[in-house]
CSV table of C-alpha atoms in Angstrom, one decimal:
chain,number,residue,atom,x,y,z
A,1,UNK,CA,28.5,33.1,-318.6
A,2,UNK,CA,27.5,31.3,-315.5
A,3,UNK,CA,27.9,33.4,-312.0
A,4,UNK,CA,29.4,30.3,-310.6
A,5,UNK,CA,31.9,30.2,-313.4
A,6,UNK,CA,33.1,33.6,-313.4
A,7,UNK,CA,33.6,33.5,-309.7
A,8,UNK,CA,35.7,30.0,-310.3
A,9,UNK,CA,37.7,31.8,-312.8
A,10,UNK,CA,38.4,34.9,-310.7
A,11,UNK,CA,39.5,32.4,-307.9
A,12,UNK,CA,41.7,30.5,-309.9
A,13,UNK,CA,43.4,33.5,-311.4
A,14,UNK,CA,43.6,35.1,-307.8
A,15,UNK,CA,45.5,31.6,-306.7
A,16,UNK,CA,47.5,31.7,-309.7
A,17,UNK,CA,48.7,35.2,-308.7
A,18,UNK,CA,49.4,34.2,-305.2
A,19,UNK,CA,51.1,31.1,-306.4
A,20,UNK,CA,53.5,33.1,-308.6
A,21,UNK,CA,54.3,36.1,-306.2
A,22,UNK,CA,55.1,33.2,-303.6
A,23,UNK,CA,57.1,31.6,-306.2
A,24,UNK,CA,59.1,34.8,-307.0
A,25,UNK,CA,59.2,35.8,-303.5
A,26,UNK,CA,61.0,32.1,-302.9
A,27,UNK,CA,63.5,32.5,-306.2
A,28,UNK,CA,64.5,35.8,-305.1
A,29,UNK,CA,65.2,35.1,-301.4
A,30,UNK,CA,67.0,32.3,-302.9
A,31,UNK,CA,69.0,34.4,-305.1
A,32,UNK,CA,70.0,37.0,-302.5
A,33,UNK,CA,71.1,34.1,-300.0
A,34,UNK,CA,73.4,33.2,-303.3
A,35,UNK,CA,74.4,36.6,-303.5
A,36,UNK,CA,75.0,37.2,-300.2
A,37,UNK,CA,77.1,33.7,-299.6
A,38,UNK,CA,79.2,34.6,-302.9
A,39,UNK,CA,79.6,38.3,-301.8
A,40,UNK,CA,80.9,37.1,-298.3
A,41,UNK,CA,83.4,34.2,-299.7
A,42,UNK,CA,84.6,37.5,-302.1
A,43,UNK,CA,85.2,39.4,-298.9
A,44,UNK,CA,86.9,36.7,-297.1
A,45,UNK,CA,89.3,35.6,-299.9
A,46,UNK,CA,90.0,39.7,-300.3
A,47,UNK,CA,90.9,40.2,-296.7
A,48,UNK,CA,93.0,36.7,-296.9
A,49,UNK,CA,94.6,37.9,-299.7
A,50,UNK,CA,95.3,41.4,-298.4
A,51,UNK,CA,96.7,39.8,-295.2
A,52,UNK,CA,98.9,37.7,-297.2
A,53,UNK,CA,100.1,40.7,-298.8
A,54,UNK,CA,100.9,42.9,-295.8
A,55,UNK,CA,102.9,39.9,-294.3
A,56,UNK,CA,104.9,39.8,-297.6
A,57,UNK,CA,105.7,43.3,-297.3
A,58,UNK,CA,106.5,43.4,-293.7
A,59,UNK,CA,108.2,40.1,-294.0
A,60,UNK,CA,110.4,41.5,-297.3
A,61,UNK,CA,110.8,44.9,-295.3
A,62,UNK,CA,112.4,43.0,-292.5
A,63,UNK,CA,114.6,41.0,-294.7
A,64,UNK,CA,115.4,44.1,-296.6
A,65,UNK,CA,116.1,46.1,-293.1
A,66,UNK,CA,118.3,43.4,-291.8
A,67,UNK,CA,120.1,43.0,-294.4
A,68,UNK,CA,120.9,46.5,-294.7
A,69,UNK,CA,121.8,46.3,-290.6
A,70,UNK,CA,123.9,43.3,-291.3
A,71,UNK,CA,125.7,45.2,-294.2
A,72,UNK,CA,126.2,48.4,-292.3
A,73,UNK,CA,127.7,46.6,-289.2
A,74,UNK,CA,129.9,44.4,-291.5
A,75,UNK,CA,131.0,47.7,-293.0
A,76,UNK,CA,131.7,49.5,-289.4
A,77,UNK,CA,133.6,46.4,-288.3
A,78,UNK,CA,135.6,46.3,-291.5
A,79,UNK,CA,136.5,49.9,-290.9
A,80,UNK,CA,137.1,49.7,-287.3
A,81,UNK,CA,139.6,46.7,-288.2
A,82,UNK,CA,141.2,49.0,-290.9
A,83,UNK,CA,141.7,51.8,-288.3
A,84,UNK,CA,142.9,49.6,-285.7
A,85,UNK,CA,145.4,48.0,-287.9
A,86,UNK,CA,146.6,51.2,-289.1
A,87,UNK,CA,146.9,52.4,-286.0
A,88,UNK,CA,148.9,49.5,-284.4
A,89,UNK,CA,150.6,48.9,-287.6
A,90,UNK,CA,154.4,47.7,-287.0
A,91,UNK,CA,157.3,50.0,-287.4
A,92,UNK,CA,160.2,47.9,-288.8
A,93,UNK,CA,163.8,48.9,-289.8
A,94,UNK,CA,166.2,47.0,-291.6
A,95,UNK,CA,169.8,48.8,-291.7
A,96,UNK,CA,172.6,47.6,-293.8
A,97,UNK,CA,176.1,47.3,-292.9
A,98,UNK,CA,178.8,46.4,-295.5
A,99,UNK,CA,181.9,48.4,-294.5
A,100,UNK,CA,184.8,48.2,-292.2
A,101,UNK,CA,184.6,51.8,-291.0
A,102,UNK,CA,183.9,52.3,-287.2
A,103,UNK,CA,182.2,55.7,-288.6
A,104,UNK,CA,179.4,53.6,-290.7
A,105,UNK,CA,179.0,51.4,-287.7
A,106,UNK,CA,178.7,54.4,-285.3
A,107,UNK,CA,176.3,56.0,-287.6
A,108,UNK,CA,174.2,52.5,-287.9
A,109,UNK,CA,173.7,52.4,-284.5
A,110,UNK,CA,172.9,56.1,-283.9
A,111,UNK,CA,170.1,55.6,-286.6
A,112,UNK,CA,168.8,52.7,-284.5
A,113,UNK,CA,169.0,54.8,-281.6
A,114,UNK,CA,167.1,57.3,-282.6
A,115,UNK,CA,164.5,55.6,-284.0
A,116,UNK,CA,164.0,53.8,-281.1
A,117,UNK,CA,163.7,56.8,-279.3
A,118,UNK,CA,161.5,58.5,-281.3
A,119,UNK,CA,158.5,55.8,-281.2
A,120,UNK,CA,159.3,55.3,-277.6
A,121,UNK,CA,158.1,59.2,-277.0
A,122,UNK,CA,155.3,58.4,-278.9
A,123,UNK,CA,154.5,55.2,-276.8
A,124,UNK,CA,154.9,52.8,-279.7
A,125,UNK,CA,157.5,50.1,-280.5
A,126,UNK,CA,159.4,49.4,-283.4
A,127,UNK,CA,161.8,46.3,-284.9
A,128,UNK,CA,164.9,47.0,-285.8
A,129,UNK,CA,167.7,44.6,-287.6
A,130,UNK,CA,171.1,45.5,-288.3
A,131,UNK,CA,172.6,43.5,-291.0
A,132,UNK,CA,176.3,42.7,-291.8
A,133,UNK,CA,178.0,40.9,-294.5
A,134,UNK,CA,181.1,41.5,-296.0
A,135,UNK,CA,183.7,43.5,-294.7
A,136,UNK,CA,180.6,44.8,-292.6
A,137,UNK,CA,180.7,41.5,-290.4
A,138,UNK,CA,183.8,42.8,-288.6
A,139,UNK,CA,181.0,45.1,-286.6
A,140,UNK,CA,180.0,42.0,-285.1
A,141,UNK,CA,183.1,39.9,-284.9
A,142,UNK,CA,184.3,39.6,-280.9
A,143,UNK,CA,187.8,40.2,-281.9
A,144,UNK,CA,187.6,43.3,-284.0
A,145,UNK,CA,184.3,44.9,-283.1
A,146,UNK,CA,184.9,48.4,-282.6
A,147,UNK,CA,181.1,49.2,-281.1
A,148,UNK,CA,180.8,45.9,-279.5
A,149,UNK,CA,180.1,48.2,-275.8
A,150,UNK,CA,177.7,50.3,-277.8
A,151,UNK,CA,175.8,47.1,-279.3
A,152,UNK,CA,175.3,45.9,-275.7
A,153,UNK,CA,174.2,48.8,-274.2
A,154,UNK,CA,171.7,49.5,-277.6
A,155,UNK,CA,170.5,45.9,-276.7
A,156,UNK,CA,169.7,46.7,-273.5
A,157,UNK,CA,168.3,50.0,-274.1
A,158,UNK,CA,165.9,49.2,-277.0
A,159,UNK,CA,163.6,47.3,-274.9
A,160,UNK,CA,160.5,47.0,-275.0
A,161,UNK,CA,161.3,47.5,-278.8
A,162,UNK,CA,163.5,45.4,-280.5
A,163,UNK,CA,166.9,44.8,-282.2
A,164,UNK,CA,168.5,42.2,-283.8
A,165,UNK,CA,172.4,42.0,-284.9
A,166,UNK,CA,172.5,39.7,-288.1
A,167,UNK,CA,175.7,38.3,-288.8
A,168,UNK,CA,176.3,36.8,-292.6
A,169,UNK,CA,177.2,32.9,-292.1
A,170,UNK,CA,178.4,33.2,-295.7
A,171,UNK,CA,180.9,35.9,-294.9
A,172,UNK,CA,181.7,34.8,-291.9
A,173,UNK,CA,182.9,31.2,-293.3
A,174,UNK,CA,184.7,32.8,-296.2
A,175,UNK,CA,186.7,34.5,-293.3
A,176,UNK,CA,187.3,31.5,-291.4
A,177,UNK,CA,188.8,29.9,-294.4
A,178,UNK,CA,191.0,33.0,-295.4
A,179,UNK,CA,192.3,33.3,-292.0
A,180,UNK,CA,192.6,29.9,-291.1
A,181,UNK,CA,190.6,29.9,-287.8
A,182,UNK,CA,187.4,29.8,-286.5
A,183,UNK,CA,185.7,33.2,-285.9
A,184,UNK,CA,183.2,34.2,-282.8
A,185,UNK,CA,180.7,36.3,-283.3
A,186,UNK,CA,179.1,38.6,-280.3
A,187,UNK,CA,176.8,37.1,-278.0
A,188,UNK,CA,174.6,39.9,-278.8
A,189,UNK,CA,174.5,38.8,-282.6
A,190,UNK,CA,172.8,35.9,-284.4
A,191,UNK,CA,173.8,34.3,-287.2
A,192,UNK,CA,171.9,34.2,-290.6
A,193,UNK,CA,172.6,32.1,-293.7
A,194,UNK,CA,173.1,35.0,-295.9
A,195,UNK,CA,172.9,39.0,-295.1
A,196,UNK,CA,172.0,39.8,-298.7
A,197,UNK,CA,169.2,37.3,-298.8
A,198,UNK,CA,168.2,38.7,-295.3
A,199,UNK,CA,167.9,42.0,-296.8
A,200,UNK,CA,166.3,41.1,-299.5
A,201,UNK,CA,163.4,39.1,-297.5
A,202,UNK,CA,162.5,41.8,-294.9
A,203,UNK,CA,162.4,44.3,-297.7
A,204,UNK,CA,159.8,42.2,-299.1
A,205,UNK,CA,157.8,41.6,-296.0
A,206,UNK,CA,157.6,45.8,-295.7
A,207,UNK,CA,160.4,46.7,-293.9
A,208,UNK,CA,162.2,50.0,-294.4
A,209,UNK,CA,165.6,49.9,-295.5
A,210,UNK,CA,168.3,52.2,-294.5
A,211,UNK,CA,172.2,51.9,-295.6
A,212,UNK,CA,174.3,54.8,-293.6
C-alpha cells in the first residue's frame, strides 16, 4: 500500500471516530437535557398535586371541625333552652267547684292559698283558676256567696301569682230564668261561656286539676 494512502486512510478513520464521538456527545447532552426537563416537570406536577391534596385535606378537616363545632353548639344551645324551659315551666292549677256547700268552697280557697304560698316560698309564681258552675256558682254570686270576703282577700294576697274566679254563664242564665231576675256576680269574678268547657280547655293546655 502507498504510504501516503495509508496515512490518508488512517486520518479519515480518526476523523470519523472524532465525528462519531462528537455526535454521540451531542446526542447524550440533548437526551440528558430532555430527561432533566421531563424530571423537572414531573416534580412540579407532583408538588402541585401534593399541595392540592394538602389544601383539600385541610379544607375538609376545617369543614368537618366547623360542622362538629356547629353541631356541638346547637346541641348545647338546645340543652340550655330545655333546661331553662324546664326551670321556668309555669305552674298552673284549675280547681272545680260545683256544689253549693260552704265547706267545699272554703276547702277550694284553702287549696288555692296553700299552692300560692308554697310556690311563693320557692320564689316561683303560679296561676290558679277556680271554676264554678251548677250549684257551685253560688260561691261567686254577690247575693248568696258565703265566702266573698275570703275571695277578695285571696285576690289581693295572690300577687305576684295570679288567681281567677270563673263563673259559668250557662249556669248564670239558667238561674236568672228560674228565679226571674238578673244575677250579679262578685267583682273579682270573670264570666266564662261554660264552666265545663273552661275545665276541659285548661286541662288540654296542661293545667293540673283538683276537685275538693
